[in-house]
mmCIF file of C-alpha atoms in Angstrom:
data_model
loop_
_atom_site.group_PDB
_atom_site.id
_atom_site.type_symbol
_atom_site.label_atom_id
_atom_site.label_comp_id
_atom_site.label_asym_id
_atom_site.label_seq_id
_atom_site.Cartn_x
_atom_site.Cartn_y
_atom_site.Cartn_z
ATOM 1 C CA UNK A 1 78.763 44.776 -36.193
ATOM 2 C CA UNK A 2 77.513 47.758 -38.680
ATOM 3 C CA UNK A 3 78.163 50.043 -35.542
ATOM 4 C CA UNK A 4 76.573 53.823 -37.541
ATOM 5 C CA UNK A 5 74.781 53.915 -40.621
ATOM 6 C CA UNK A 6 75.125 56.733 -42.411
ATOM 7 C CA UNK A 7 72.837 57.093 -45.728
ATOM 8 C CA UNK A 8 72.561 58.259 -48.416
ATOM 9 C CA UNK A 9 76.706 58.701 -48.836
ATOM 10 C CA UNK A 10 76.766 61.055 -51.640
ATOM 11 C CA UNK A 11 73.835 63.398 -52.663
ATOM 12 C CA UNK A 12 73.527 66.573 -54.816
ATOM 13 C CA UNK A 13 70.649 68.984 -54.008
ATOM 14 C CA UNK A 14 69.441 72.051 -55.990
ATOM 15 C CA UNK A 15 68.733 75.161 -53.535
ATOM 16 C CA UNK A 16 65.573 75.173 -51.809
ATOM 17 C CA UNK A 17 65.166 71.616 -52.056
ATOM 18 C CA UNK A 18 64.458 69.217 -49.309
ATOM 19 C CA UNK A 19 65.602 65.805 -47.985
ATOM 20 C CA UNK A 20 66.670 63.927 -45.158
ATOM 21 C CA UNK A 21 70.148 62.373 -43.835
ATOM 22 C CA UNK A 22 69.959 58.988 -42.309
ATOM 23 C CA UNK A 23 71.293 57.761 -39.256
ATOM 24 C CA UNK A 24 71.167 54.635 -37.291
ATOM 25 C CA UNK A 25 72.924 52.654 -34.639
ATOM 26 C CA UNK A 26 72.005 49.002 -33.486
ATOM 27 C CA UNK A 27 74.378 49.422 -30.107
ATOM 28 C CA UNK A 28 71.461 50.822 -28.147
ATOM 29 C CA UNK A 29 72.964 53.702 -27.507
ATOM 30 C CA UNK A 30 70.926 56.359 -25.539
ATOM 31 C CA UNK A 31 73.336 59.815 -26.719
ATOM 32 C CA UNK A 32 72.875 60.638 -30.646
ATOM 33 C CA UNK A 33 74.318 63.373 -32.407
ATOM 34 C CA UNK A 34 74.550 65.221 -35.987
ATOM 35 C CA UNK A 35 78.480 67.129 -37.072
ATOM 36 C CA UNK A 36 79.209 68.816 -40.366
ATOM 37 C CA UNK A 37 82.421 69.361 -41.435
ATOM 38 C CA UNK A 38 83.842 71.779 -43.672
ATOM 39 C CA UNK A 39 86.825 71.429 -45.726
ATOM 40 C CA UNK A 40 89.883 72.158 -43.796
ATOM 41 C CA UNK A 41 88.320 72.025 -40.518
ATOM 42 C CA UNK A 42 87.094 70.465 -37.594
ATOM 43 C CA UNK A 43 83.578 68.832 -36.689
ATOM 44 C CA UNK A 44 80.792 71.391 -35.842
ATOM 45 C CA UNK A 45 77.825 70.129 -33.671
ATOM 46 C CA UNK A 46 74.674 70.730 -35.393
ATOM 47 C CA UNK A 47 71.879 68.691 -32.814
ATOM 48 C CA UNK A 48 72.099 66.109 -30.433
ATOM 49 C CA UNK A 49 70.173 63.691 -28.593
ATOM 50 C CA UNK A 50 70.040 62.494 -25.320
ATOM 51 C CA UNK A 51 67.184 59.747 -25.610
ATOM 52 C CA UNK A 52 64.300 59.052 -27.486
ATOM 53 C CA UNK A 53 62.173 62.235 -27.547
ATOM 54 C CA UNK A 54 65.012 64.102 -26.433
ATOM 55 C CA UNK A 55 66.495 66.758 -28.684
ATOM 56 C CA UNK A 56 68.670 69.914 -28.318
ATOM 57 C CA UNK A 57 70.859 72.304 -30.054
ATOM 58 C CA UNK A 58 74.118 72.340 -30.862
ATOM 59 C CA UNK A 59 76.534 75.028 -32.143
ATOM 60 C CA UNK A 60 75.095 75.715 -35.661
ATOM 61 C CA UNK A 61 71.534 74.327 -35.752
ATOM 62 C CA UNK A 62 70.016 76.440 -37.980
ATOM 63 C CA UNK A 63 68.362 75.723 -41.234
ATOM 64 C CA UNK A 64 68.092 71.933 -40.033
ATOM 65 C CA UNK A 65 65.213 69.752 -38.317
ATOM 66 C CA UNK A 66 65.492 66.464 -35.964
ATOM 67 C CA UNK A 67 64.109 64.201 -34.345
ATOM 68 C CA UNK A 68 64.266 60.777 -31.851
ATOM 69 C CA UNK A 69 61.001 58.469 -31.907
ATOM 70 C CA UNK A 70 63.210 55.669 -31.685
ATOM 71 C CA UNK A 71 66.615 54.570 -30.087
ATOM 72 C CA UNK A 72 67.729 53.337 -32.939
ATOM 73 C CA UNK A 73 67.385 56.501 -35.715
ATOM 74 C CA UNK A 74 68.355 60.430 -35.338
ATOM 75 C CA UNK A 75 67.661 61.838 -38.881
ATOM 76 C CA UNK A 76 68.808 65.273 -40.072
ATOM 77 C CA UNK A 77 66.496 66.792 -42.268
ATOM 78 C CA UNK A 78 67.393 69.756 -44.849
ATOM 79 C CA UNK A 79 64.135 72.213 -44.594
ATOM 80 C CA UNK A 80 65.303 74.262 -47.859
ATOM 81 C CA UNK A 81 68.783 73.372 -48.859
ATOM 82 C CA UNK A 82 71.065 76.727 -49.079
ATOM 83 C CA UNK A 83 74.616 76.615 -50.901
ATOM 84 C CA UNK A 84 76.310 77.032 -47.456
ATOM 85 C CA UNK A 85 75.087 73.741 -46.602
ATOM 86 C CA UNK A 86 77.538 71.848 -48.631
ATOM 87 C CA UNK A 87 79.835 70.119 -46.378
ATOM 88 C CA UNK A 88 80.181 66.541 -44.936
ATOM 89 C CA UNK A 89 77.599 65.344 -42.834
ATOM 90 C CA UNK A 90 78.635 62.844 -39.875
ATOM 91 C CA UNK A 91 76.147 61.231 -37.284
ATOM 92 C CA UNK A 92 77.932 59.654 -33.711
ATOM 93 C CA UNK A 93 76.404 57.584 -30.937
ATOM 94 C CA UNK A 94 77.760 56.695 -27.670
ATOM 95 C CA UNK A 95 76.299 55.305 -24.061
ATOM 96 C CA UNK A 96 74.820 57.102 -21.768
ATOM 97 C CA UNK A 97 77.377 56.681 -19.027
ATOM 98 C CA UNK A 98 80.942 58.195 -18.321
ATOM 99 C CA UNK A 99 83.541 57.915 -19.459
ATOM 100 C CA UNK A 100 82.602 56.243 -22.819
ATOM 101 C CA UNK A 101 83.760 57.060 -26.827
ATOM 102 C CA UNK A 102 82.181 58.111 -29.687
ATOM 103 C CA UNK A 103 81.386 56.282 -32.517
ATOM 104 C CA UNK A 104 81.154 57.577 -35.989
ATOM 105 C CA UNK A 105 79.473 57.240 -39.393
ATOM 106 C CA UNK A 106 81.414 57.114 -42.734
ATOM 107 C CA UNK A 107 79.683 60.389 -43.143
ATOM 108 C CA UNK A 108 77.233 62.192 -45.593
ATOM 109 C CA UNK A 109 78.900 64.284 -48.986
ATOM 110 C CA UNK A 110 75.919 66.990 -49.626
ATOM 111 C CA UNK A 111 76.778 69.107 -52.441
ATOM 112 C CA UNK A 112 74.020 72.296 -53.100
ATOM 113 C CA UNK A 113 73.949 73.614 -56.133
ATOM 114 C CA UNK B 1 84.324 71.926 -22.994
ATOM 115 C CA UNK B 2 87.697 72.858 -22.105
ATOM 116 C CA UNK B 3 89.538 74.581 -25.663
ATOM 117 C CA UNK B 4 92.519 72.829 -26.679
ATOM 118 C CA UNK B 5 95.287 73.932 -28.693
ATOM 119 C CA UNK B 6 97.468 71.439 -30.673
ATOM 120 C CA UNK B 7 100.434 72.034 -33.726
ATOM 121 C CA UNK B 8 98.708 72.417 -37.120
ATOM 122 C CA UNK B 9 100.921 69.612 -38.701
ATOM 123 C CA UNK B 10 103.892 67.194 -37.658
ATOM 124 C CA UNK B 11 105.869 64.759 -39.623
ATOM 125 C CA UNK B 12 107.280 61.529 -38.535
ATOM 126 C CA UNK B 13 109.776 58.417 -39.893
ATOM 127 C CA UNK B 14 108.073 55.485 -40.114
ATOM 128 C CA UNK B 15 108.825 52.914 -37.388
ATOM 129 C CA UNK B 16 109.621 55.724 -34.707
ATOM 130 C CA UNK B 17 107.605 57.336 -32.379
ATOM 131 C CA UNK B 18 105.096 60.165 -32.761
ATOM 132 C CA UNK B 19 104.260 62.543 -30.069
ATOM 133 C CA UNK B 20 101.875 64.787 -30.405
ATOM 134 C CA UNK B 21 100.896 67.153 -27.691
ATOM 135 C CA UNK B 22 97.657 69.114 -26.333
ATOM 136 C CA UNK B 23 97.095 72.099 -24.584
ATOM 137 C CA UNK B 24 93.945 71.912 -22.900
ATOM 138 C CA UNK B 25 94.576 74.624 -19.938
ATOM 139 C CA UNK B 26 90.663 75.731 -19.236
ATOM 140 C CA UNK B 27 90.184 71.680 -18.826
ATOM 141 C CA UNK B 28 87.760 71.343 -15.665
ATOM 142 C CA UNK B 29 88.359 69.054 -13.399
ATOM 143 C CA UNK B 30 85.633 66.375 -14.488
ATOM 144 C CA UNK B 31 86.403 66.624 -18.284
ATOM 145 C CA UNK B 32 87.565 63.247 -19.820
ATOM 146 C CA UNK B 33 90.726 64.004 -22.676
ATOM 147 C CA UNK B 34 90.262 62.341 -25.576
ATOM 148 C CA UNK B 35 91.809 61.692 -28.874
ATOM 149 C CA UNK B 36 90.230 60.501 -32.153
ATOM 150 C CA UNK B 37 91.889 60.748 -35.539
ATOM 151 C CA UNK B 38 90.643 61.414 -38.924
ATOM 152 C CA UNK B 39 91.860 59.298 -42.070
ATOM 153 C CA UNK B 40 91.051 61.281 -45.275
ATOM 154 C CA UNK B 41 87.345 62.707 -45.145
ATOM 155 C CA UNK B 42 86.363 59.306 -42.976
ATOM 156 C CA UNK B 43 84.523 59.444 -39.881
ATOM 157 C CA UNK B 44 86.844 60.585 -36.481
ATOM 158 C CA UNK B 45 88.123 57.411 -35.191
ATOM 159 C CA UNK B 46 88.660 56.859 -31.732
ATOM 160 C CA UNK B 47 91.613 56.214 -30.336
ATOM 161 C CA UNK B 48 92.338 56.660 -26.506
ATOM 162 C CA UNK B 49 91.341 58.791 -23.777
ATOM 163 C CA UNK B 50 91.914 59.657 -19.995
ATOM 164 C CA UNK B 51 91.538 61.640 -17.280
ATOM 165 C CA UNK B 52 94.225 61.873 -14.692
ATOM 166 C CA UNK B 53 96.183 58.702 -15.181
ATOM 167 C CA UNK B 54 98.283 57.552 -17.937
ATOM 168 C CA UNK B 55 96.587 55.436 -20.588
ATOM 169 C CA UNK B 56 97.869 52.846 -22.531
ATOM 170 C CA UNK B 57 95.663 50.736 -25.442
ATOM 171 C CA UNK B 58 96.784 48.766 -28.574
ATOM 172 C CA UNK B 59 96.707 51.733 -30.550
ATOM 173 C CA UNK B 60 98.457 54.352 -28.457
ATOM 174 C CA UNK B 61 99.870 55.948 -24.802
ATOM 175 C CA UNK B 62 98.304 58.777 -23.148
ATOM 176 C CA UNK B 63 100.219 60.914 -21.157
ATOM 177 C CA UNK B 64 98.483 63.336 -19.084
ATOM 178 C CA UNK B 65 100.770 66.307 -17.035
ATOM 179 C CA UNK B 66 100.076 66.439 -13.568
ATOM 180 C CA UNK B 67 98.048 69.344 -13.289
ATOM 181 C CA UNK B 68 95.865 68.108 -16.224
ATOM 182 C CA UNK B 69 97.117 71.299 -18.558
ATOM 183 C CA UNK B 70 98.093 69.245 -21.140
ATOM 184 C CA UNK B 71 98.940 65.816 -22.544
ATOM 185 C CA UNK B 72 100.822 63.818 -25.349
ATOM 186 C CA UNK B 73 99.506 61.022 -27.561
ATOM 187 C CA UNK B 74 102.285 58.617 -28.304
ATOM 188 C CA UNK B 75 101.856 56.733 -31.442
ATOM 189 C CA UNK B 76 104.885 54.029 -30.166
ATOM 190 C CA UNK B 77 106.338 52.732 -33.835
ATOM 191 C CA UNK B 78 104.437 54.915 -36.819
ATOM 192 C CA UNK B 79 103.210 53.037 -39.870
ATOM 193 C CA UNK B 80 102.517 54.959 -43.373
ATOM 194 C CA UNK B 81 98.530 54.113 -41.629
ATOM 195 C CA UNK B 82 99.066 56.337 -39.391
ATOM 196 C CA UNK B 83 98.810 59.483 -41.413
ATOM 197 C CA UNK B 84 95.757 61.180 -40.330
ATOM 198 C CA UNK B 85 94.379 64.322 -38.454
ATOM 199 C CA UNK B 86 94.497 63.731 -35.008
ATOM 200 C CA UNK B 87 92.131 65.886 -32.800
ATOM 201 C CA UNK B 88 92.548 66.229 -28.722
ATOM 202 C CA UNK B 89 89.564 66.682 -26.981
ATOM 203 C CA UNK B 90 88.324 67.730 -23.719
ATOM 204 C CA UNK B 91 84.679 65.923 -23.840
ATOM 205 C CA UNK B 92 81.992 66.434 -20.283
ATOM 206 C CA UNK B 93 80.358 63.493 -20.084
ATOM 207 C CA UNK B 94 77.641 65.130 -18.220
ATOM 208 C CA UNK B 95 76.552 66.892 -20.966
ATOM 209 C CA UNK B 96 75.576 65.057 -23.440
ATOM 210 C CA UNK B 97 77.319 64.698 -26.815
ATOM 211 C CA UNK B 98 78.972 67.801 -26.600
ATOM 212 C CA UNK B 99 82.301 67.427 -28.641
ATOM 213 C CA UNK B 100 84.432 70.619 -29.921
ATOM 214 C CA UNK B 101 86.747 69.979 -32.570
ATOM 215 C CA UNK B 102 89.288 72.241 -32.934
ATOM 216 C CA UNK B 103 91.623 72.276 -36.181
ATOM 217 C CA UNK B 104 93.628 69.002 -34.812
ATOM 218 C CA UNK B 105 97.712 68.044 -36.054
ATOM 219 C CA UNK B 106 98.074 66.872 -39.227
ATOM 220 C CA UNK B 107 100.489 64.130 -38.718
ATOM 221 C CA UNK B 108 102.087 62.918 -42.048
ATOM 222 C CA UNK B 109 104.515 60.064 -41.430
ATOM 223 C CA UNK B 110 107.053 59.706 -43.766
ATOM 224 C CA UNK B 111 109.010 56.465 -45.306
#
């Protein structure tokens, strides 16, 4: 089972460049959702998904872009990559009912230079 | 989510146990605990969770105090694997994927 896709897995931007973080899942799960982490701490929610079309906010959303036309795919995009968006990038799924885990990517590196 | 409050770092001999406890006081009363670890800069891993019972899986126990204030993951024999960042969790599942990391245990075991 591939379980999360996470892709690229390494990238270096320049500032004020653009690009997009991949993410898919092929457990058809309903509840998406975008972390970064910085070094030496824990995971910060950036968006999240409920369903397809679905999209909200998390705890540090700004200078980053989402969507859901599909199940299967949450990409993060990068509108104009800043220097304090280096960190590592992880994308999580899980079912729609209670009491269920999440499941992880092997994350994104993004260095901005 | 309920804030939870864990050691910044434990160690641990291999082959005994590792207990690693959670404070989760503000936990409400439909908020799932639940622990994932983290193995170098990989992706959290999940490990166990619970919400008034005591768990028990392949990987771990789960011990959750009576009033649901706080808990302790027991890690039953620790391998040299087992060093990680473990993060305790108090996760809603009613609302959405909302997870808060705090800054987890660092749990170095130790030949």
């Amino acid at each position: 089972n591939a379980g999360v896709t996470q892709t690229p897995k390494f990238q270096v931007l320049k500032t004020g460049q653009s690009m997009t973080l991949q993410c898919a899942q092929d457990m058809n799960h309903e509840y998406m959702s975008w972390y970064r982490q910085d070094p030496g701490m824990g995971l910060r929610l950036i968006h999240y998904s409920v369903g397809a079309g679905i999209t909200d906010q998390g705890e540090v959303p700004n200078g980053y872009n989402v969507s859901r036309s599909t199940t299967e795919d949450f990409p993060l995009r990068l509108l104009s990559a800043a220097p304090s968006q280096t960190s590592v990038y992880f994308c999580a799924s899980r079912q729609d009912i209670s009491n269920q885990p999440q499941h992880f990517g092997d994350g994104t590196r993004l260095s901005i230079l | 989510d309920a804030k939870t409050t864990q050691p910044p770092s434990m160690d641990c001999a291999e082959g005994r146990a590792a207990n690693l406890p959670c404070n989760h006081s503000t936990i409400s009363g439909n908020e799932y605990v639940y622990w994932y670890r983290q193995i170098h800069s990989q992706g959290p891993q999940y490990i166990i969770h619970g919400l008034k019972n005591n768990e028990t899986n392949e990987m771990a126990s789960l011990i959750i105090t009576e009033d649901r204030k706080s808990s302790t993951l027991i890690l039953p024999h620790a391998t040299l694997r087992d060093t990680a960042v473990y993060y305790c969790i108090g996760e809603n599942n009613n609302a959405g994927n909302m997870l808060t990391f705090g800054g987890g245990t660092r749990l170095m075991v130790k030949p």
